[in-house]
mmCIF file of C-alpha atoms and ligand atoms in Angstrom:
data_model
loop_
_atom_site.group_PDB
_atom_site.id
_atom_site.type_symbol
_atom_site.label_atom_id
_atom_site.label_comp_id
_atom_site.label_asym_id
_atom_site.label_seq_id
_atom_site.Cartn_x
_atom_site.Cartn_y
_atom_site.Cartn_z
ATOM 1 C CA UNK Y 1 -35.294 -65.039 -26.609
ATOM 2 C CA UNK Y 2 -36.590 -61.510 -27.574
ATOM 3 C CA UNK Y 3 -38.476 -59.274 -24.645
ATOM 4 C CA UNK Y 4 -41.698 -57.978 -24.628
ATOM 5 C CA UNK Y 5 -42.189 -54.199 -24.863
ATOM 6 C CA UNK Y 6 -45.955 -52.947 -24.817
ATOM 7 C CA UNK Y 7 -46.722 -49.753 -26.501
ATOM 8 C CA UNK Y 8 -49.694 -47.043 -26.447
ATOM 9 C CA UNK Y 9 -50.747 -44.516 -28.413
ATOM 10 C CA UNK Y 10 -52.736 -43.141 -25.132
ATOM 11 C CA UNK Y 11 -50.813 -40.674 -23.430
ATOM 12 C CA UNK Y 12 -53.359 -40.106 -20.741
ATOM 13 C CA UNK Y 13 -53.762 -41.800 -17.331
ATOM 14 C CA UNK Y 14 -55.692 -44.290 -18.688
ATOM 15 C CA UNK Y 15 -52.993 -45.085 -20.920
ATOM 16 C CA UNK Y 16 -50.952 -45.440 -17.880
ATOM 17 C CA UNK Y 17 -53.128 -47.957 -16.357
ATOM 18 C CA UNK Y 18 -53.710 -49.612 -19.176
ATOM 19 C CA UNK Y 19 -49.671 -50.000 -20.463
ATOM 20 C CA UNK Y 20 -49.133 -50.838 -16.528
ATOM 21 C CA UNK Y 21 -51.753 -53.826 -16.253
ATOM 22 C CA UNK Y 22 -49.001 -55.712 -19.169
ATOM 23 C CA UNK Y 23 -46.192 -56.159 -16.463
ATOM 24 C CA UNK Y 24 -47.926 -55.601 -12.998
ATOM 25 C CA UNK Y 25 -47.632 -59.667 -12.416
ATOM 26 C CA UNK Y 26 -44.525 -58.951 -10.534
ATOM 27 C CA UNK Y 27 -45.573 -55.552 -8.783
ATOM 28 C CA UNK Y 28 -46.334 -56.306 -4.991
ATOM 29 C CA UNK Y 29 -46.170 -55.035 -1.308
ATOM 30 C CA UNK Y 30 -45.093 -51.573 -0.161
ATOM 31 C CA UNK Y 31 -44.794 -49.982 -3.903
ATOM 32 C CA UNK Y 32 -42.297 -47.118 -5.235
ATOM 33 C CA UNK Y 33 -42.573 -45.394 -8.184
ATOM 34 C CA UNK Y 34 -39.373 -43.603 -9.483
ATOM 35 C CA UNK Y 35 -39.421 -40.828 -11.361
ATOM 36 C CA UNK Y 36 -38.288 -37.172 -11.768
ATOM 37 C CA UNK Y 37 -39.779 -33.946 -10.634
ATOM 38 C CA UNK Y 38 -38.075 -31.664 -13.008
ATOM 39 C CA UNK Y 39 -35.810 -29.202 -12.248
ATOM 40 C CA UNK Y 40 -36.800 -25.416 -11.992
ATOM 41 C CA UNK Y 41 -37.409 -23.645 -14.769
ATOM 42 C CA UNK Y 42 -37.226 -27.175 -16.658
ATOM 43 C CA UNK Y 43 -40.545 -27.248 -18.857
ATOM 44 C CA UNK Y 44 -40.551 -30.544 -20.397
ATOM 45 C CA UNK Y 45 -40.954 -32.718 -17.076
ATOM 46 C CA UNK Y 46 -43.958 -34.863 -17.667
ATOM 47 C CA UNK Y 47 -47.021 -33.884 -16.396
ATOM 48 C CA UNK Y 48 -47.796 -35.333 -13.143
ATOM 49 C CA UNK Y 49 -51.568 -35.999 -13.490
ATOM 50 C CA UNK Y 50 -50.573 -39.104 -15.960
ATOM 51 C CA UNK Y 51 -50.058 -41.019 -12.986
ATOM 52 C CA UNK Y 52 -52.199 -39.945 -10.401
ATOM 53 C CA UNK Y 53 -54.405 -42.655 -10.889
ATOM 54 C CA UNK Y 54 -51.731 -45.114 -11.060
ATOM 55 C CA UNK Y 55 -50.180 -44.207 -7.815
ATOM 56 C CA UNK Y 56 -53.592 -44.141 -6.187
ATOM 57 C CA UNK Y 57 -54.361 -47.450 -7.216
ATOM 58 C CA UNK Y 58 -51.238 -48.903 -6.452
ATOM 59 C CA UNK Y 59 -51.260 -46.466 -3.161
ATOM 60 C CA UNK Y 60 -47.873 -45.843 -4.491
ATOM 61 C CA UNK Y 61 -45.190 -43.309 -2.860
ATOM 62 C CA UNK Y 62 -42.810 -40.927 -5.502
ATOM 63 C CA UNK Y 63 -39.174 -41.762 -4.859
ATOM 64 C CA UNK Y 64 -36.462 -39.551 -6.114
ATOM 65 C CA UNK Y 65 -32.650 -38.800 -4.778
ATOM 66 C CA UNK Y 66 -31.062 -35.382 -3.858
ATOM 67 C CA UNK Y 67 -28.774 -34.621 -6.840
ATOM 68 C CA UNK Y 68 -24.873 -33.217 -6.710
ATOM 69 C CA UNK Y 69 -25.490 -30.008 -8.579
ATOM 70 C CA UNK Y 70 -26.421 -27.196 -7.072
ATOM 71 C CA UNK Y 71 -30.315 -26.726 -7.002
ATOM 72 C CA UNK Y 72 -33.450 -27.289 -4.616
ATOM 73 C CA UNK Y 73 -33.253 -30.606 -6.295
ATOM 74 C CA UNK Y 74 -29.769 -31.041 -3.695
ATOM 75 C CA UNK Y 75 -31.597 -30.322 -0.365
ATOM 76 C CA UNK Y 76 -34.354 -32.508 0.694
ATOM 77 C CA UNK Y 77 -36.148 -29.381 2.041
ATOM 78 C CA UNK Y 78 -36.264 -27.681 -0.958
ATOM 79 C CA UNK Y 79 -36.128 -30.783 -3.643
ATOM 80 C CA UNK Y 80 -39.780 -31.623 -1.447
ATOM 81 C CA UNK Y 81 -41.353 -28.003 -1.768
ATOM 82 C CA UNK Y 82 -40.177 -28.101 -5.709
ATOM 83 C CA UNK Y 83 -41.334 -31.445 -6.120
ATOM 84 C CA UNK Y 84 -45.088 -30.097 -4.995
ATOM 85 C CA UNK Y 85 -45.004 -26.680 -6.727
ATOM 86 C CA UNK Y 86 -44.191 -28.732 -10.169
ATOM 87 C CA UNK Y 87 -47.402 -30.678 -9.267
ATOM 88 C CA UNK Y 88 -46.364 -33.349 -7.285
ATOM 89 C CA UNK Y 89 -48.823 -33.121 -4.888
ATOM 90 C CA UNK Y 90 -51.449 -35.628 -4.488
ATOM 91 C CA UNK Y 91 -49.141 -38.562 -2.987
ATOM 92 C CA UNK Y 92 -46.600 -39.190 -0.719
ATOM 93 C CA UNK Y 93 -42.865 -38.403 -1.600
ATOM 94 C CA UNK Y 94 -40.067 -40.284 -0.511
ATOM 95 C CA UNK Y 95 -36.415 -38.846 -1.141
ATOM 96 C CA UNK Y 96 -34.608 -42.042 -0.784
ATOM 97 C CA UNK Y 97 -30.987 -40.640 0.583
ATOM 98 C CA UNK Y 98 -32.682 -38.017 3.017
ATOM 99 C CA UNK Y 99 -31.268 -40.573 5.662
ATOM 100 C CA UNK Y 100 -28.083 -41.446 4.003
ATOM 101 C CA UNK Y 101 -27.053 -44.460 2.026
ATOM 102 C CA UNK Y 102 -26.109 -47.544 1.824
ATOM 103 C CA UNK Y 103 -23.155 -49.613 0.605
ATOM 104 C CA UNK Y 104 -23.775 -52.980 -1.472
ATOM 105 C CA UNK Y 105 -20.923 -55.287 -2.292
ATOM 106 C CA UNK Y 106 -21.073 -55.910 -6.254
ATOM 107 C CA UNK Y 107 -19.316 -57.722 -8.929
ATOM 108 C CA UNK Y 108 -19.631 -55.002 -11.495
ATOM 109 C CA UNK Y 109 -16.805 -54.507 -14.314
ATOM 110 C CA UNK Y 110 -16.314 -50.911 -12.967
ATOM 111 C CA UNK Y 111 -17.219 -51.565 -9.307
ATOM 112 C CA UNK Y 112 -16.880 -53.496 -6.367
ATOM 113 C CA UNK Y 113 -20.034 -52.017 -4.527
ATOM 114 C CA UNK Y 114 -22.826 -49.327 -4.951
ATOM 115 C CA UNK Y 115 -24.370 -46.715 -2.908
ATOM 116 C CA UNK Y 116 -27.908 -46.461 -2.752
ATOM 117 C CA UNK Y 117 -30.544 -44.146 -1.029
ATOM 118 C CA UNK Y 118 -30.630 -45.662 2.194
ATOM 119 C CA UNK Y 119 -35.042 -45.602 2.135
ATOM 120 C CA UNK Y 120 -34.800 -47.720 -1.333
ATOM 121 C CA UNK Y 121 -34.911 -51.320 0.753
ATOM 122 C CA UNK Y 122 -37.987 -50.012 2.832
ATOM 123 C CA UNK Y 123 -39.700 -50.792 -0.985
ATOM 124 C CA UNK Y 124 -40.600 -54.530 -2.328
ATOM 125 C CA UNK Y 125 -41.448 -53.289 -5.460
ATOM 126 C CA UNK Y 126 -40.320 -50.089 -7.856
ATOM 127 C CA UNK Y 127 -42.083 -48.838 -11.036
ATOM 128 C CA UNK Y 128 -39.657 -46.641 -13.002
ATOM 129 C CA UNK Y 129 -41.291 -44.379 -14.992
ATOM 130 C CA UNK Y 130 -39.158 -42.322 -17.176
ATOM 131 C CA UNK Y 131 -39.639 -39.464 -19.446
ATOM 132 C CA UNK Y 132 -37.410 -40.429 -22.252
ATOM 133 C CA UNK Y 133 -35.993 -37.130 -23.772
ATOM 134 C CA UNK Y 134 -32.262 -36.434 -24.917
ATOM 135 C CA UNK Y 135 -28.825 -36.115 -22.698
ATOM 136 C CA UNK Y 136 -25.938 -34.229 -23.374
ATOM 137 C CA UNK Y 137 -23.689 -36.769 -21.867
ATOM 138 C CA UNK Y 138 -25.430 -40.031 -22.677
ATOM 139 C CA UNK Y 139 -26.972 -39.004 -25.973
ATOM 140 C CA UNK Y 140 -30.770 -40.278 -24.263
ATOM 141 C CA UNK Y 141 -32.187 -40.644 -20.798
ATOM 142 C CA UNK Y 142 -34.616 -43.252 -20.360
ATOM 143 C CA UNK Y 143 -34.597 -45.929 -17.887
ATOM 144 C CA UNK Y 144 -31.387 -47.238 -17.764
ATOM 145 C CA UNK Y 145 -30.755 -43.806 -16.715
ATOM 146 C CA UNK Y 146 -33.587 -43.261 -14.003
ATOM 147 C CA UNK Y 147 -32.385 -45.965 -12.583
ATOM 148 C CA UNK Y 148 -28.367 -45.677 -12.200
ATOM 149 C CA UNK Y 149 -27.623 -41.824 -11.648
ATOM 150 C CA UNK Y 150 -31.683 -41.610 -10.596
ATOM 151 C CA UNK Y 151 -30.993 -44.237 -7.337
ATOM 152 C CA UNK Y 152 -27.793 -43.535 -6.599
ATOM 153 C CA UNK Y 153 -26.688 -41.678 -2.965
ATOM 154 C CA UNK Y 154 -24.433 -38.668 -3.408
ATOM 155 C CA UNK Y 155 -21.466 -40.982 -2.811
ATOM 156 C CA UNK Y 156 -22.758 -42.984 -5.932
ATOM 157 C CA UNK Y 157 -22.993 -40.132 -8.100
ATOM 158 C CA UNK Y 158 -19.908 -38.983 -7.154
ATOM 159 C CA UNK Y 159 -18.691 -42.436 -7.926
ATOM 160 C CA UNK Y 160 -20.203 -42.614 -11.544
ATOM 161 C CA UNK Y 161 -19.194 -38.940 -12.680
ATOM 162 C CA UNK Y 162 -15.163 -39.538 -12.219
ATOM 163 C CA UNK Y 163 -13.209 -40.318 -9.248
ATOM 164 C CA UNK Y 164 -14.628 -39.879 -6.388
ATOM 165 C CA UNK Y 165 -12.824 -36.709 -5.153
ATOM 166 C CA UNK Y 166 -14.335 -33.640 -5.286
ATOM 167 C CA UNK Y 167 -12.627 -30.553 -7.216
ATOM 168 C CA UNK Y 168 -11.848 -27.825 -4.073
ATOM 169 C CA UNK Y 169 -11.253 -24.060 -4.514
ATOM 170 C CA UNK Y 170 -8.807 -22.964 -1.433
ATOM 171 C CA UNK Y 171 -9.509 -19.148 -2.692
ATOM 172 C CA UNK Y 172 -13.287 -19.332 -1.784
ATOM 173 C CA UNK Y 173 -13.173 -21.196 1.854
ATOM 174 C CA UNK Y 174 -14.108 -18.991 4.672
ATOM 175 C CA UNK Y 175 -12.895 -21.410 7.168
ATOM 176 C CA UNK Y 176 -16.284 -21.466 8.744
ATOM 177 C CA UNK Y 177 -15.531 -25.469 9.782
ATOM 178 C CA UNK Y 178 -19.299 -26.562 9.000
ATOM 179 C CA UNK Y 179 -17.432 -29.514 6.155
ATOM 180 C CA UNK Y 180 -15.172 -30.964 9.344
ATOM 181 C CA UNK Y 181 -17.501 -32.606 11.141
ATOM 182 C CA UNK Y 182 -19.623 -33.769 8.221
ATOM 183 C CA UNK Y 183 -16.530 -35.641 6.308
ATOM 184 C CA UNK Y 184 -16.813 -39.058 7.406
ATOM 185 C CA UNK Y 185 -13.065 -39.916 6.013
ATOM 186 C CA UNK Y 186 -11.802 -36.807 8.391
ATOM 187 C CA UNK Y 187 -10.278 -36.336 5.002
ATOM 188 C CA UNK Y 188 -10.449 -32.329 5.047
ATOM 189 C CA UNK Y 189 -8.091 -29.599 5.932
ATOM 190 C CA UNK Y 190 -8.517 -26.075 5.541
ATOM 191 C CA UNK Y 191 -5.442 -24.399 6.556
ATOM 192 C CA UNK Y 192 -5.539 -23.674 3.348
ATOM 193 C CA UNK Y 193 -8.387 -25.935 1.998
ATOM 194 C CA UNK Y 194 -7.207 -29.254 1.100
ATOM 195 C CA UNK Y 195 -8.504 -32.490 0.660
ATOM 196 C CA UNK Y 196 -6.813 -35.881 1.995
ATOM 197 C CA UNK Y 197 -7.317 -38.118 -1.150
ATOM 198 C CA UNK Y 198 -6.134 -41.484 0.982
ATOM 199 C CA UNK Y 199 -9.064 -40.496 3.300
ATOM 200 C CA UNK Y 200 -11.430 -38.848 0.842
ATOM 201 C CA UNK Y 201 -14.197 -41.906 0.538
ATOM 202 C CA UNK Y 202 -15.806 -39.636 -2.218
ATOM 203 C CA UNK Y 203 -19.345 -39.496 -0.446
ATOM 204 C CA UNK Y 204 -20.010 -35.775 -1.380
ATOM 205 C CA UNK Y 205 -21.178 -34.317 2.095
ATOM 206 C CA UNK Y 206 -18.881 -31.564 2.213
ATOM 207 C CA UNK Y 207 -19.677 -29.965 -1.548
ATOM 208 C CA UNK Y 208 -23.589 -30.360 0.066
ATOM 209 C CA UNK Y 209 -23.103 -28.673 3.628
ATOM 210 C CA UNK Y 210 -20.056 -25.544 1.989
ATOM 211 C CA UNK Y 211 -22.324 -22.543 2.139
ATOM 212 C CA UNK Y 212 -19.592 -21.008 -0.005
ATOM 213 C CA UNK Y 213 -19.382 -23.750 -3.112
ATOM 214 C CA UNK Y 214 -15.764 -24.364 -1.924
ATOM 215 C CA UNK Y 215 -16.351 -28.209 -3.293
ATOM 216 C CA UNK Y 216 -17.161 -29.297 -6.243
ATOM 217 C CA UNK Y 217 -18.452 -32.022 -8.725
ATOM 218 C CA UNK Y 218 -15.602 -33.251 -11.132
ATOM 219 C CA UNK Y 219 -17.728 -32.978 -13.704
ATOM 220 C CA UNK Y 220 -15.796 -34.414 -16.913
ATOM 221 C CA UNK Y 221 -13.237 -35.778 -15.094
ATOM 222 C CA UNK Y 222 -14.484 -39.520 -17.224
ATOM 223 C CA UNK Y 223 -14.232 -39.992 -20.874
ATOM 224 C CA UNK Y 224 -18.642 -39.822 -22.326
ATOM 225 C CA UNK Y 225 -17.741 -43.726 -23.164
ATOM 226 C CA UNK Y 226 -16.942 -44.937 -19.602
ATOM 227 C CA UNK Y 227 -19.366 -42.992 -18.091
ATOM 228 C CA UNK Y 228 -22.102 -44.738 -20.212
ATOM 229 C CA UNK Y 229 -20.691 -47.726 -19.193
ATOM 230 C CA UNK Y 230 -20.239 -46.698 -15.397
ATOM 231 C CA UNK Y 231 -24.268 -45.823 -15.502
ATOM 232 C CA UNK Y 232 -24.987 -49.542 -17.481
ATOM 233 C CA UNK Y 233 -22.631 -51.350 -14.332
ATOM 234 C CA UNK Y 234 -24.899 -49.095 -11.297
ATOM 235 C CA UNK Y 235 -28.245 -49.800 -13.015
ATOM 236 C CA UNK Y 236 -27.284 -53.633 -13.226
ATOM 237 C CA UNK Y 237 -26.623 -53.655 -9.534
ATOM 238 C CA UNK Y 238 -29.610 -52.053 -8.432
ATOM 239 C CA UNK Y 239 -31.370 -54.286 -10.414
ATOM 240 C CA UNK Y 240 -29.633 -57.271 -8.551
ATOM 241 C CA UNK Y 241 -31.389 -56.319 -5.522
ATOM 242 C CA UNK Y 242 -34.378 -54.454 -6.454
ATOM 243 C CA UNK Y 243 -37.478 -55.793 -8.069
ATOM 244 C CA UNK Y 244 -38.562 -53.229 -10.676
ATOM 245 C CA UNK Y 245 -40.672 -52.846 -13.442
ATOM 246 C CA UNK Y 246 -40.437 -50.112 -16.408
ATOM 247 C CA UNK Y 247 -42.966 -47.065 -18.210
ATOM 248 C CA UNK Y 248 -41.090 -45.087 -20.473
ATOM 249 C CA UNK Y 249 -43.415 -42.011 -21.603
ATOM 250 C CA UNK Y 250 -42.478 -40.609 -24.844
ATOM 251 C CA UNK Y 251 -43.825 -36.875 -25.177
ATOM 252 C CA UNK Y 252 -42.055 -33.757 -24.408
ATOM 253 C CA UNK Y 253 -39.092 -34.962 -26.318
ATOM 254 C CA UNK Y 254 -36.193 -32.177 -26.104
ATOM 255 C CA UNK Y 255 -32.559 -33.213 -27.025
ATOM 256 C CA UNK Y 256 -32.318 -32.021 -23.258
ATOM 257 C CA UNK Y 257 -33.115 -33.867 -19.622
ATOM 258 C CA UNK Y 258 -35.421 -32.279 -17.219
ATOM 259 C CA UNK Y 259 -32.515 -31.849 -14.955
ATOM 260 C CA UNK Y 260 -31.643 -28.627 -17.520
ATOM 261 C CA UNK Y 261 -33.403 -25.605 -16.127
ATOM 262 C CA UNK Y 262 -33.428 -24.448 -19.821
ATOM 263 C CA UNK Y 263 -34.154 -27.009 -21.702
ATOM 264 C CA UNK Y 264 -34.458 -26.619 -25.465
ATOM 265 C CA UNK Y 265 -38.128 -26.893 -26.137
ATOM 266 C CA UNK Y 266 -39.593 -30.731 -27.668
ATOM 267 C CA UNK Y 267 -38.479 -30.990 -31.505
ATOM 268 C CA UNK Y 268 -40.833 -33.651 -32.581
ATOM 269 C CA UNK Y 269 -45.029 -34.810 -32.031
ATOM 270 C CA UNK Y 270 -44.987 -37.096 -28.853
ATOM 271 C CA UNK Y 271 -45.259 -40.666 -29.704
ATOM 272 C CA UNK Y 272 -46.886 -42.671 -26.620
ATOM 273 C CA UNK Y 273 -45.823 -44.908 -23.828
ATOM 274 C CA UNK Y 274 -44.024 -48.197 -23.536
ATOM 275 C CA UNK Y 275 -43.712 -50.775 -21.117
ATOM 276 C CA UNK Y 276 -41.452 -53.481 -20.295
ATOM 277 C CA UNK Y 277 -39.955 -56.299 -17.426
ATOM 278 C CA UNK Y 278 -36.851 -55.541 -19.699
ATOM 279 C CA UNK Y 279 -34.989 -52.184 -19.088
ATOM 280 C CA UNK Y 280 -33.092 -52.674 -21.940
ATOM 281 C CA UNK Y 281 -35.424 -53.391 -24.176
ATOM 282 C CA UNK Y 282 -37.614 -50.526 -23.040
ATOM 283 C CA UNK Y 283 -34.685 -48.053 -23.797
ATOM 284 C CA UNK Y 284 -33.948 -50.331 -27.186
ATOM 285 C CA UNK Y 285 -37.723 -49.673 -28.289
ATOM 286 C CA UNK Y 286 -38.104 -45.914 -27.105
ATOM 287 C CA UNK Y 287 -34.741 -45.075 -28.893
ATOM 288 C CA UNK Y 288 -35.914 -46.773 -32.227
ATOM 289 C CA UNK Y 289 -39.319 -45.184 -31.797
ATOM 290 C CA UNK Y 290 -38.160 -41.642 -31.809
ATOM 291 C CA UNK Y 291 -35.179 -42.479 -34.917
ATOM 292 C CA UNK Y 292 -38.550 -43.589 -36.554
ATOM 293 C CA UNK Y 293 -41.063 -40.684 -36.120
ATOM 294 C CA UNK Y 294 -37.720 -38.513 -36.579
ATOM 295 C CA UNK Y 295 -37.062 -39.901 -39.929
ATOM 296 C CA UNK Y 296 -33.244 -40.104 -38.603
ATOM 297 C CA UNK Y 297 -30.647 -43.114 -38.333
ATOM 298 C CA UNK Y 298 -29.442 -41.616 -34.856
ATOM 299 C CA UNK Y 299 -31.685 -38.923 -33.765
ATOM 300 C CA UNK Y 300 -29.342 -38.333 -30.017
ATOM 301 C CA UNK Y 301 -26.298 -38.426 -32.086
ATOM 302 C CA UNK Y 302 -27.484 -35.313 -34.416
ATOM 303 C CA UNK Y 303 -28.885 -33.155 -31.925
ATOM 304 C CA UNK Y 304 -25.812 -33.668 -29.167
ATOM 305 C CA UNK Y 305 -23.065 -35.625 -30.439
ATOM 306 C CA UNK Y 306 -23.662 -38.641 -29.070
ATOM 307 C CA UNK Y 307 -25.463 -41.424 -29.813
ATOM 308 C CA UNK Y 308 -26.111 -43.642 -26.697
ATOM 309 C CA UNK Y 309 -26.256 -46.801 -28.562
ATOM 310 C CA UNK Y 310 -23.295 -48.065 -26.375
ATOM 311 C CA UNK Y 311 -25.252 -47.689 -23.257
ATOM 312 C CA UNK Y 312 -27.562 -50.140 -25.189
ATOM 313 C CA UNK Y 313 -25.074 -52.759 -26.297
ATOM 314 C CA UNK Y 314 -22.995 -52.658 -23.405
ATOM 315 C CA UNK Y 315 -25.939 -53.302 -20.921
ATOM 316 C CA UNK Y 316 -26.690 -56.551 -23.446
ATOM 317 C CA UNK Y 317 -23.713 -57.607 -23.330
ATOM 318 C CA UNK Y 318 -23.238 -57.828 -19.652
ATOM 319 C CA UNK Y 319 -26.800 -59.026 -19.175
ATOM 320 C CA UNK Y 320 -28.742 -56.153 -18.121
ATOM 321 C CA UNK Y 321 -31.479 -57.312 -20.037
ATOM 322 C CA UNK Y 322 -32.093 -57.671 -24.149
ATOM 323 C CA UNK Y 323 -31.746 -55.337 -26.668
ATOM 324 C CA UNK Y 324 -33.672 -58.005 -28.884
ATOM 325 C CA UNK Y 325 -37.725 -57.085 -28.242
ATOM 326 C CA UNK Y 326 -41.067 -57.430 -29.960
ATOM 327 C CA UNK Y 327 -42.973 -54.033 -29.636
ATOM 328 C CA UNK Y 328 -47.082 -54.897 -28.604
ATOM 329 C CA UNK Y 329 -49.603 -52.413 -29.212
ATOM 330 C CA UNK Y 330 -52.001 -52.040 -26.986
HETATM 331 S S1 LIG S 1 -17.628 -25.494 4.654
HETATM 332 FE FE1 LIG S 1 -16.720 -24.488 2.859
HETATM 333 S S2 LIG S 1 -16.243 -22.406 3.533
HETATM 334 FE FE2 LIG S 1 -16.596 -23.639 5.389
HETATM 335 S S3 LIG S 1 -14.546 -24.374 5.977
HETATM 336 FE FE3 LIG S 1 -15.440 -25.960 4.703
HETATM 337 S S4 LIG S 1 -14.693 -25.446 2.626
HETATM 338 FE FE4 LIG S 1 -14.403 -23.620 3.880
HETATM 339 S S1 LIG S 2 -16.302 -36.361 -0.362
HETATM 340 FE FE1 LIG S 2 -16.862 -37.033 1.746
HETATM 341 S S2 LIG S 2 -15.004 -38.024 2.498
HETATM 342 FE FE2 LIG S 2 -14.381 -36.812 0.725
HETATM 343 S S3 LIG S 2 -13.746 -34.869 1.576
HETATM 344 FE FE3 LIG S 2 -15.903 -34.634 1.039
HETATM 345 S S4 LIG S 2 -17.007 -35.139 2.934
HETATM 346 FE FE4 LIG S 2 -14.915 -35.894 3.177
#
């Protein structure tokens, strides 16, 4: 059976409402909506009076997670004072791993459980709302995306960007001690620096707390093909235990993500906004859309080298949702 994706031409907060009152039937209870705040400097983040009447309405809360790159998007401090100079102002804002995580046994093909901003269970219902814009590593972001790396904990991220360990620079450790007592694996040394891999649980407190960037990501340490498939697996098992709905906005549409600083500037007309129960589908129909108003066969795979499609047919295949939709305007 094909999925229903509902589309708009109305890129205004009407539009949201509108698009929104197609798939609010399972939308109840305390209510989340996830989205992105943009990073700094980032200029393409969508503009956050489109949902201001959504949220109050729905007397919503804006969830996000603290990211593994270094940024005011990594403290909760400081990814909460961002958040409200870029406009995010008028509700309240929940960072879902400010408390820590949590740990949820899953039968994934590339894991056996995933970590979660603890706050995410204090929510019966999420609306993900994604800006759907390029990616260098996954060729799009859309909601597949907003919802794997977007409600991951630290320790999840870590988990979907390679394996687990962080990099570590001996040469740039002061030996001030502040990573000892955060690493819950007691996994650190730093007589020189060194990290314990048989203890390392990969949960990414000490690259947070090292005032001297002594840890680090290991960014690229997993082939662009398993990571797409890594991101499919973590968005499956949130949406195991989460109930969730999806808005994909089309506008602002760089070959970049809003977690780029600089991001290249939009390179085509905005097209509208789509929504969906299906979060493949929704991904399926906002990829097509922008191949078709960019006259191109693979618009992602031009502009970055990758296409993304796999994301798409993997997360069919393992029953994400459908990449088989009817598109409803609205
Ligand atoms: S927090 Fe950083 S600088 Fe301090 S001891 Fe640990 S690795 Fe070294
Ligand atoms: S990732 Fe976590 S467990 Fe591993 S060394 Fe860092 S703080 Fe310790």
């Amino acid at each position: 059976m094909r999925s229903k994706v509902y589309f708009t031409k109305d890129i205004s907060q009407e539009g949201v409402l509108k698009i929104f009152s197609k798939i609010d039937d399972n939308i109840s209870g305390k209510v989340g909506i996830k989205l992105h705040f943009g990073e700094e400097g980032n200029k393409n983040f969508l503009d956050p009076s489109l949902i201001k009447k959504l949220i109050h309405k729905l007397q919503a809360s804006l969830l996000e997670t603290n990211v593994l790159y270094i940024s005011k998007r990594r403290y909760t401090e400081s990814h909460l004072k961002l958040a409200k100079e870029h406009g995010f102002d008028f509700a309240p804002i929940d960072i879902l791993d400010s408390a820590g995580d949590i740990i949820i046994p899953a039968k994934l093909n590339h894991f056996q459980e995933i970590k979660v901003g603890k706050n995410l269970l204090n929510y019966n219902s999420v609306i993900v709302y994604s800006h759907f814009k390029g990616h260098i590593m996954t060729g799009f972001g859309g909601a597949i995306k907003n919802v794997s790396m977007g409600l991951a904990s630290l320790a999840g991220k870590m988990a979907l960007h390679a394996s687990a360990i962080p990099k570590y620079n001996p040469s740039s450790c002061t030996k001030c001690t502040k990573c000892i007592p955060e690493c819950p694996g007691n996994a650190i040394s730093i007589n020189p620096l060194f990290i314990n891999a048989d203890k390392c649980i990969g949960c990414g407190k000490c690259i947070v707390v090292c005032p001297t960037g002594s840890f680090q990501v290991p960014w690229g340490s997993t082939k662009l093909d398993i990571f797409m498939k890594r991101l499919v697996d973590y968005a499956k098992g949130i949406s195991d235990i989460q109930k969730m709905v999806y808005i994909n906005v089309l506008a602002n549409i760089s070959k970049d993500c809003d977690c780029d600083s600089s991001a290249h500037p939009p390179f085509m007309e905005n097209i509208g906004i789509l929504a969906s129960t299906d979060i493949v589908a929704i991904d399926k129909a906002s990829w097509d859309l922008v191949n078709k108003f960019n006259q191109s066969e693979d618009t992602f795979l031009e502009l970055n080298s990758v296409s993304g499609i796999e994301q798409l047919i993997y997360a069919n295949e393992i029953g994400l949702g459908n990449i088989e939709y009817d598109l409803i305007n609205k």
